[in-house]
Amino acid sequence: MSTPTLSSLRLAPFHLDDAGIAWVEGLLRTLSTEDKVRQLFNLACHGDDAATIDRLASLRVGGVTRFAGTDLETSWRATRALLERCEIPPLISGDIEGGAISIPFGTQLPNQLGLAATGSTALAEDAVTVLAREARALGYNWTFTPVVDINAAFRSAIVATRSYGSDPATILEQARVNVRTFQRHGIAATAKHWPGEGYDDRDQHLVTTLNPLSPEDWAAHYGQIYRGLIDDGLMTVMSAHIALPAYAQRHGVTGLETCRPACVSRLLNETLLRGELGFNGLIVSDACAMAGLGSWADRATFAPEVIANGCDMFLFPAPFEVDFPHVMRALSDGRLSEARVEEAVTRVLGLKAALGLHRKTLDERQPPLDEARATVRSPAHVDVESRVAGASVTRVKDVRGTLPLSLDRHRRIVVMTDPARDGFAGQPPVQLTIPDGLRAHGFEVRAFDPAHPPTPADTDLVLYLLAQESLLVQSHIYLDWARVHGDWRLGMRRFWHDIPTVLVSLGQPYYLYDAPRMPCVVNAYTAAPPVQAAVLQRLLGEAPFSGVSPVDAFCGLPDAAY
């Protein structure tokens, strides 16, 4: 059996040899139509529950996205059990982004915005090398990175700290490091979120978002980024719940159809991505439980459309037992063709062969437990953790020369914080370690009390510590004065005229929009413990600030720099 798609597996980014082609071709001959469709599904696995692992293995799907628990050994054993039970080697994927979206027990590295703030592709490569080595040690072979969205709308809560910033050239430079490093370590990289997020300040987890660029402007921004990565051998692209209306209009589409999400748009997946950009790799949908897709159509309609309109893999059915029958019914009634299923499953199997899963032993797909223990948080990795954390911390402004802090001038400190410090995907809330670090250096630190606001008589420094990174289903991230100050009346008070004041953001880089006259601002992009330790050093003058903001932290405001 020879098809154009099978033949294309000899080309980039798969580069299959005769043995790889033979393995794919053999499976295509023997798998039933139902089992081919099962290979098109990628399911989420939260935690390490044995019953969940058994269920996932029994479904014979093509891939599983692992959200690891809090213990290395337990997580390793859960993945090993899954690999042992799957007859066809599964793709094991994850959002290996760093920052808040990290393996809880792994080396804690900055998110993509923090890496860009180092201004160093060498440091970025060191960081991504650590992420890749630890992911491989835990059995991952597919990462849903890099995020190549553009921080154009500073109010975009979902892009903010997950992107490499606002400059397309910097994004491409950093993304190339990410793709090259992960794929060198046997982990397929994924550029997301196609066709490009960042100009709409809404979150596609909640609504179908719109990329407003003209075809020409899109080509100069996102097109440049995707084309560069495709030319470099990018293996997969994540097609998201984002529309590109101007491109659709250019092709004669009218009305609501111009706002069709990419994940169910043949025009964006086939005409633009495969046709104009020449992408030959695997296209995976974004999570299909997201409202950016669910608000567009009902599940019975969109589930088969994801595959029919160009995605090769369906990410996160809700649940599989509901969406799988929808796809099978569409095969029966003609809404989805067997030829399209054949094309999609060929690419899924081709990706597995390109990663060598068809010839690797179990220990080659997931190194033994002792090797994993020796890799995760090894001394060399912790050294990278410290170096990258320090290089990312950015002094945005200090117009009154408040820093460095000293016991002579700032002994009595009041800490103001926002209680909204949620962790990613149900992980524990972010813990602030900077206050205890200041206490250890002899400062008298107390939490803000709305009943007794700070005055010059009892306070030498007001320190705002905010820690909100880009996560899921957040419409906006902003400085909520009433919530931080604990009272709507106090929300209108500003202390910096009478008391030295510093704001440290361990996440969102745009708080100057809500506080343009804040006299001293430090952006650190993530609240990972090593980053907080690096912030403390720099607040105290024990190390220099070297980070460079990858975005306009002043939000274009004429008064924010003063």
Coordinates of C-alpha atoms in Angstrom, one line a residue, residues 60-497:
R60 CA -6.1 2.0 22.8
V61 CA -5.7 5.7 22.0
G62 CA -2.8 7.3 20.1
G63 CA -1.6 9.6 22.9
V64 CA -1.9 10.6 26.5
T65 CA -1.0 14.0 28.0
R66 CA 0.5 13.4 31.5
F67 CA -0.1 16.0 34.2
A68 CA 2.3 14.6 36.8
G69 CA 1.6 14.4 40.5
T70 CA 3.8 15.6 43.2
D71 CA 6.2 12.6 43.6
L72 CA 8.8 11.5 41.1
E73 CA 8.6 7.8 41.8
T74 CA 4.9 7.6 41.8
S75 CA 4.7 9.6 38.6
W76 CA 7.4 7.5 36.9
R77 CA 5.6 4.2 37.9
A78 CA 2.3 5.5 36.5
T79 CA 3.8 6.3 33.1
R80 CA 5.7 3.0 33.0
A81 CA 2.5 1.1 33.7
L82 CA 0.8 3.0 30.8
L83 CA 3.7 2.2 28.5
E84 CA 3.6 -1.5 29.5
R85 CA -0.1 -1.8 28.8
C86 CA -0.2 -0.2 25.4
E87 CA 0.4 -2.5 22.4
I88 CA 1.1 0.4 20.1
P89 CA 3.6 2.8 21.7
P90 CA 1.7 5.9 22.8
L91 CA 2.7 9.5 22.4
I92 CA 3.3 10.9 25.9
S93 CA 2.8 14.7 25.9
G94 CA 2.9 17.6 28.2
D95 CA 2.9 21.4 28.4
I96 CA 6.6 21.6 29.2
E97 CA 6.7 25.4 29.4
G98 CA 8.4 26.2 32.7
G99 CA 7.1 28.8 35.3
A100 CA 3.8 27.9 36.8
I101 CA 3.3 25.2 34.2
S102 CA 6.1 22.9 35.4
I103 CA 6.5 19.4 36.7
P104 CA 6.0 20.0 40.4
F105 CA 9.1 18.0 41.5
G106 CA 11.3 19.0 38.6
T107 CA 13.9 21.7 38.2
Q108 CA 12.0 25.1 38.5
L109 CA 12.8 27.2 35.5
P110 CA 11.3 30.5 34.3
N111 CA 8.4 30.6 31.9
Q112 CA 9.0 31.7 28.3
L113 CA 8.7 35.4 29.1
G114 CA 11.3 35.0 31.8
L115 CA 13.6 33.1 29.4
A116 CA 13.3 35.9 26.9
A117 CA 14.0 38.5 29.6
T118 CA 17.5 36.9 30.1
G119 CA 18.3 38.3 26.6
S120 CA 20.5 35.2 26.0
T121 CA 19.8 32.3 23.7
A122 CA 22.6 30.4 25.3
L123 CA 20.9 30.6 28.7
A124 CA 17.6 29.7 27.1
E125 CA 19.2 26.6 25.5
D126 CA 20.6 25.6 28.9
A127 CA 17.1 25.9 30.4
V128 CA 15.4 24.0 27.6
T129 CA 18.0 21.3 27.8
V130 CA 17.2 20.8 31.5
L131 CA 13.4 20.7 30.6
A132 CA 14.1 18.2 27.9
R133 CA 16.4 15.9 29.9
E134 CA 13.9 15.7 32.8
A135 CA 10.9 15.2 30.5
R136 CA 12.7 12.3 28.7
A137 CA 13.6 10.8 32.1
L138 CA 9.9 10.8 32.9
G139 CA 8.8 9.2 29.6
Y140 CA 7.7 12.2 27.7
N141 CA 8.2 12.2 23.9
W142 CA 6.1 15.2 22.9
T143 CA 6.0 18.8 24.2
F144 CA 3.3 21.3 23.5
T145 CA 5.9 24.1 23.2
P146 CA 7.0 26.6 22.1
V147 CA 4.2 29.2 22.5
V148 CA 4.8 31.5 19.6
D149 CA 1.9 34.0 20.3
I150 CA 2.7 37.7 20.3
N151 CA 2.2 40.0 23.3
A152 CA 0.4 42.6 21.3
A153 CA -2.7 43.2 23.6
F154 CA -1.1 43.7 27.0
R155 CA -4.4 42.8 28.6
S156 CA -4.3 39.3 27.2
A157 CA -4.2 37.2 30.4
I158 CA -3.7 33.9 28.5
V159 CA -0.6 35.1 26.5
A160 CA 1.2 37.4 28.9
T161 CA 3.8 35.2 30.6
R162 CA 3.6 32.2 28.2
S163 CA 4.9 34.0 25.2
Y164 CA 8.4 35.2 24.4
G165 CA 7.2 38.8 24.2
S166 CA 6.1 41.3 21.7
D167 CA 8.9 41.2 19.1
P168 CA 8.4 38.6 16.3
A169 CA 12.2 38.4 15.7
T170 CA 12.8 37.6 19.4
I171 CA 10.0 35.1 19.4
L172 CA 11.3 33.2 16.4
E173 CA 14.9 33.3 17.8
Q174 CA 13.8 31.9 21.1
A175 CA 11.3 29.4 19.6
R176 CA 14.0 28.0 17.4
V177 CA 16.1 27.2 20.5
N178 CA 13.1 25.5 22.0
V179 CA 12.3 23.4 18.9
R180 CA 15.9 22.5 18.2
T181 CA 16.7 21.5 21.8
F182 CA 13.6 19.4 22.5
Q183 CA 13.8 17.6 19.2
R184 CA 17.5 16.9 19.6
H185 CA 16.5 15.1 22.8
G186 CA 13.9 12.9 21.0
I187 CA 10.9 15.0 22.0
A188 CA 8.6 16.4 19.3
A189 CA 8.1 20.1 19.6
T190 CA 4.7 21.9 18.9
A191 CA 4.3 25.5 17.8
K192 CA 1.1 27.0 19.3
H193 CA -1.5 28.5 19.1
W194 CA -2.2 28.4 15.4
P195 CA -2.9 30.8 13.6
G196 CA -1.7 33.1 16.4
E197 CA -3.0 34.6 19.6
G198 CA -2.1 37.9 21.2
Y199 CA -4.1 40.7 19.6
D200 CA -7.4 39.7 21.2
D201 CA -7.2 40.2 25.0
R202 CA -9.7 37.4 25.7
D203 CA -9.0 33.8 26.5
Q204 CA -9.8 31.0 24.1
H205 CA -10.5 28.8 27.0
L206 CA -13.6 31.0 27.4
V207 CA -14.5 32.3 23.9
T208 CA -13.4 31.9 20.3
T209 CA -10.8 34.6 19.9
L210 CA -10.0 36.6 16.8
N211 CA -6.7 37.4 15.1
P212 CA -7.5 40.7 13.5
L213 CA -4.5 41.0 11.1
S214 CA -4.8 41.4 7.4
P215 CA -3.2 38.5 5.3
E216 CA -0.2 40.7 4.6
D217 CA 0.3 41.7 8.3
W218 CA -0.3 38.2 9.4
A219 CA 2.4 36.9 7.0
A220 CA 4.8 39.5 8.3
H221 CA 4.2 38.5 11.9
Y222 CA 2.9 35.0 12.6
G223 CA 3.7 33.8 9.1
Q224 CA 7.3 34.7 9.5
I225 CA 7.5 32.8 12.8
Y226 CA 5.7 29.6 11.6
R227 CA 7.6 29.5 8.3
G228 CA 10.9 29.8 10.1
L229 CA 10.1 26.9 12.4
I230 CA 8.7 24.8 9.6
D231 CA 11.9 25.3 7.6
D232 CA 13.8 24.2 10.7
G233 CA 12.0 20.9 10.9
L234 CA 9.2 21.6 13.4
M235 CA 7.3 18.3 13.9
T236 CA 3.9 19.4 15.1
V237 CA 1.5 22.4 15.2
M238 CA -1.4 23.0 17.6
S239 CA -4.4 24.3 15.8
A240 CA -6.4 26.5 18.3
H241 CA -9.8 28.0 18.8
I242 CA -8.7 31.2 17.1
A243 CA -10.2 32.6 13.9
L244 CA -8.4 34.7 11.2
P245 CA -11.4 36.6 9.6
A246 CA -9.4 38.7 7.1
Y247 CA -7.8 35.6 5.6
A248 CA -11.2 33.9 5.3
Q249 CA -12.7 37.0 3.7
R250 CA -9.8 37.1 1.2
H251 CA -10.9 33.6 0.1
G252 CA -14.5 34.6 -0.4
V253 CA -15.9 33.5 3.0
T254 CA -18.6 35.7 4.4
G255 CA -20.7 36.1 7.5
L256 CA -20.2 34.1 10.7
E257 CA -18.0 31.6 8.8
T258 CA -15.2 34.1 8.7
C259 CA -14.9 33.5 12.5
R260 CA -14.6 29.7 12.3
P261 CA -12.0 28.5 14.8
A262 CA -8.8 27.2 13.2
C263 CA -9.1 23.7 14.7
V264 CA -12.3 23.1 12.6
S265 CA -11.2 25.2 9.6
R266 CA -10.0 23.4 6.5
L267 CA -9.0 26.8 5.1
L268 CA -6.6 27.6 7.9
N269 CA -5.2 24.0 8.3
E270 CA -5.0 22.8 4.7
T271 CA -4.9 25.9 2.5
L272 CA -2.7 28.2 4.8
L273 CA -0.7 25.9 7.0
R274 CA -0.1 23.0 4.7
G275 CA -0.5 24.7 1.3
E276 CA 1.1 28.2 1.7
L277 CA 3.5 27.4 4.5
G278 CA 4.3 23.9 3.3
F279 CA 3.9 22.1 6.7
N280 CA 4.1 18.4 6.4
G281 CA 4.1 17.5 10.1
L282 CA 1.3 16.5 12.4
I283 CA -1.5 19.0 13.3
V284 CA -3.1 18.5 16.8
S285 CA -6.1 20.4 17.9
D286 CA -6.1 22.5 21.1
A287 CA -8.0 21.0 24.0
C288 CA -11.5 20.3 22.8
A289 CA -13.1 20.9 26.1
M290 CA -12.4 24.6 25.8
A291 CA -15.2 27.1 25.3
G292 CA -13.5 28.6 22.4
L293 CA -14.6 25.5 20.5
G294 CA -17.6 24.6 22.6
S295 CA -19.3 28.0 22.1
W296 CA -18.9 27.6 18.3
A297 CA -20.8 24.3 17.9
D298 CA -22.2 21.3 19.8
R299 CA -19.9 18.3 20.3
A300 CA -21.7 16.1 17.9
T301 CA -21.0 18.6 15.2
F302 CA -17.4 19.7 16.0
A303 CA -15.9 16.4 17.1
P304 CA -15.7 14.9 13.6
E305 CA -15.1 18.3 12.1
V306 CA -11.8 18.5 14.0
I307 CA -10.4 15.6 12.0
A308 CA -12.4 16.3 8.8
N309 CA -11.0 19.8 8.6
G310 CA -7.4 19.1 8.9
C311 CA -6.3 18.2 12.4
D312 CA -4.7 14.8 12.7
M313 CA -5.2 14.4 16.4
F314 CA -8.1 15.3 18.7
L315 CA -6.9 16.7 22.0
F316 CA -8.8 16.0 25.2
P317 CA -12.3 14.7 24.4
A318 CA -14.8 15.5 27.1
P319 CA -15.1 12.6 27.6
F320 CA -13.7 10.0 25.2
E321 CA -16.9 7.8 25.6
V322 CA -18.9 10.8 24.2
D323 CA -16.7 12.1 21.4
F324 CA -15.5 8.8 20.0
P325 CA -19.0 7.8 19.0
H326 CA -19.6 11.2 17.4
V327 CA -16.6 10.6 15.2
M328 CA -17.6 7.1 14.3
R329 CA -21.2 8.2 13.4
A330 CA -19.7 10.8 11.1
L331 CA -17.8 8.1 9.3
S332 CA -21.0 6.2 8.8
D333 CA -23.0 9.1 7.5
G334 CA -20.3 10.6 5.3
R335 CA -19.4 13.8 7.2
L336 CA -16.0 12.3 7.7
S337 CA -14.3 10.2 5.1
E338 CA -12.2 7.1 5.6
A339 CA -9.6 8.6 3.3
R340 CA -9.2 11.6 5.7
V341 CA -8.9 9.2 8.7
E342 CA -6.3 7.2 6.8
E343 CA -4.3 10.4 6.1
A344 CA -4.5 11.5 9.8
V345 CA -3.6 8.2 11.3
T346 CA -0.7 7.9 8.9
R347 CA 0.8 11.1 10.3
V348 CA 0.1 10.0 13.9
L349 CA 2.0 6.7 13.3
G350 CA 4.6 8.5 11.3
L351 CA 5.3 10.8 14.2
K352 CA 5.7 7.8 16.5
A353 CA 8.1 6.2 14.0
A354 CA 10.0 9.5 13.6
L355 CA 10.6 9.5 17.3
G356 CA 11.8 5.9 17.1
L357 CA 9.0 4.5 19.3
H358 CA 8.6 1.5 17.0
R359 CA 12.1 0.3 17.6
K360 CA 13.0 1.5 21.1
T361 CA 12.9 -0.8 24.1
L362 CA 10.8 0.2 27.1
D363 CA 13.9 1.5 28.9
E364 CA 14.8 3.6 25.9
R365 CA 11.3 5.1 25.8
Q366 CA 11.4 5.7 29.6
P367 CA 14.8 5.4 31.3
P368 CA 14.9 3.2 34.5
L369 CA 13.8 4.8 37.8
D370 CA 17.3 5.2 39.1
E371 CA 18.3 7.1 36.0
A372 CA 15.3 9.3 36.4
R373 CA 16.1 10.1 40.0
A374 CA 19.7 10.9 39.0
T375 CA 18.5 13.3 36.2
V376 CA 15.7 15.2 37.8
R377 CA 17.0 18.1 39.9
S378 CA 20.6 17.0 39.4
P379 CA 23.3 19.4 40.7
A380 CA 24.0 20.6 37.2
H381 CA 20.3 21.3 36.6
V382 CA 19.9 23.2 39.9
D383 CA 22.9 25.3 38.8
V384 CA 21.1 26.2 35.6
E385 CA 18.0 26.9 37.6
S386 CA 19.9 29.5 39.7
R387 CA 21.7 31.1 36.8
V388 CA 18.6 31.5 34.6
A389 CA 16.5 32.7 37.5
G390 CA 18.9 35.5 38.3
A391 CA 19.4 36.6 34.7
S392 CA 15.6 37.0 34.2
V393 CA 14.8 39.5 37.0
T394 CA 14.1 42.9 35.5
R395 CA 14.2 46.3 37.2
V396 CA 11.6 48.2 35.2
K397 CA 11.9 51.5 37.0
D398 CA 13.2 53.0 40.2
V399 CA 12.7 56.7 39.8
R400 CA 13.4 57.6 43.5
G401 CA 16.4 55.4 44.0
T402 CA 14.6 53.2 46.6
L403 CA 16.8 50.1 45.8
P404 CA 18.8 48.5 47.2
L405 CA 16.8 48.0 50.5
S406 CA 18.7 48.5 53.7
L407 CA 18.1 48.1 57.4
D408 CA 19.0 51.7 57.9
R409 CA 16.3 53.0 55.6
H410 CA 13.7 50.2 55.2
R411 CA 13.7 48.2 58.4
R412 CA 9.9 48.2 58.9
I413 CA 8.2 46.7 55.9
V414 CA 4.4 46.2 55.2
V415 CA 3.7 43.6 52.5
M416 CA 0.7 44.0 50.3
T417 CA -0.5 41.1 48.2
D418 CA -3.3 39.8 46.1
P419 CA -4.9 36.6 47.5
A420 CA -5.4 35.4 43.9
R421 CA -2.3 33.3 43.5
D422 CA -3.7 30.1 42.0
G423 CA -1.5 27.2 40.9
F424 CA -1.8 25.6 37.5
A425 CA -4.4 22.9 36.9
G426 CA -5.3 22.4 40.6
Q427 CA -1.8 22.7 42.0
P428 CA -1.5 24.4 45.4
P429 CA -1.5 28.2 45.5
V430 CA 1.7 30.1 45.1
Q431 CA 3.7 30.5 48.3
L432 CA 5.6 33.8 48.8
T433 CA 9.1 33.2 50.3
I434 CA 10.4 36.8 49.9
P435 CA 8.9 38.0 53.2
D436 CA 10.6 35.3 55.2
G437 CA 13.8 36.0 53.4
L438 CA 13.6 39.7 54.4
R439 CA 13.0 38.6 58.0
A440 CA 16.1 36.4 57.9
H441 CA 18.1 39.5 57.0
G442 CA 16.8 41.4 60.0
F443 CA 13.8 43.3 58.5
E444 CA 10.6 43.7 60.5
V445 CA 8.0 42.4 58.1
R446 CA 4.2 42.5 58.7
A447 CA 1.2 41.8 56.5
F448 CA -1.0 44.7 55.5
D449 CA -3.9 45.2 57.9
P450 CA -6.8 47.2 56.5
A451 CA -7.8 48.3 60.0
H452 CA -4.4 49.9 60.5
P453 CA -3.0 51.1 57.2
P454 CA 0.7 51.9 57.1
T455 CA 1.9 55.4 58.1
P456 CA 5.4 57.0 58.0
A457 CA 5.4 56.7 61.8
D458 CA 5.2 52.9 61.7
T459 CA 6.4 51.9 58.2
D460 CA 9.6 52.4 56.3
L461 CA 8.6 50.6 53.1
V462 CA 5.4 49.4 51.4
L463 CA 6.2 46.3 49.4
Y464 CA 3.6 45.0 46.9
L465 CA 4.2 41.3 46.1
L466 CA 1.9 40.1 43.2
A467 CA 2.1 36.6 41.8
Q468 CA -0.3 35.8 39.0
E469 CA 1.0 34.1 35.8
S470 CA -1.0 33.3 32.7
L471 CA -3.2 30.3 33.6
L472 CA -6.5 28.9 32.4
V473 CA -9.9 30.6 32.3
Q474 CA -8.8 34.0 33.5
S475 CA -10.5 36.8 31.7
H476 CA -8.1 39.4 32.9
I477 CA -5.1 39.8 35.2
Y478 CA -4.8 43.3 36.8
L479 CA -4.0 45.1 40.0
D480 CA -7.3 44.9 41.8
W481 CA -6.7 47.8 44.3
A482 CA -9.8 47.1 46.4
R483 CA -8.9 43.4 46.8
V484 CA -5.2 44.1 47.5
H485 CA -6.0 46.9 50.0
G486 CA -8.9 44.9 51.6
D487 CA -11.5 47.6 51.3
W488 CA -13.1 49.6 48.4
R489 CA -12.3 52.9 50.2
L490 CA -8.7 51.9 50.8
G491 CA -8.6 50.8 47.2
M492 CA -8.3 54.5 46.4
R493 CA -5.4 55.2 48.7
R494 CA -1.8 55.5 47.4
F495 CA 1.0 55.3 49.9
W496 CA 4.1 56.2 47.8
H497 CA 4.0 59.9 48.4

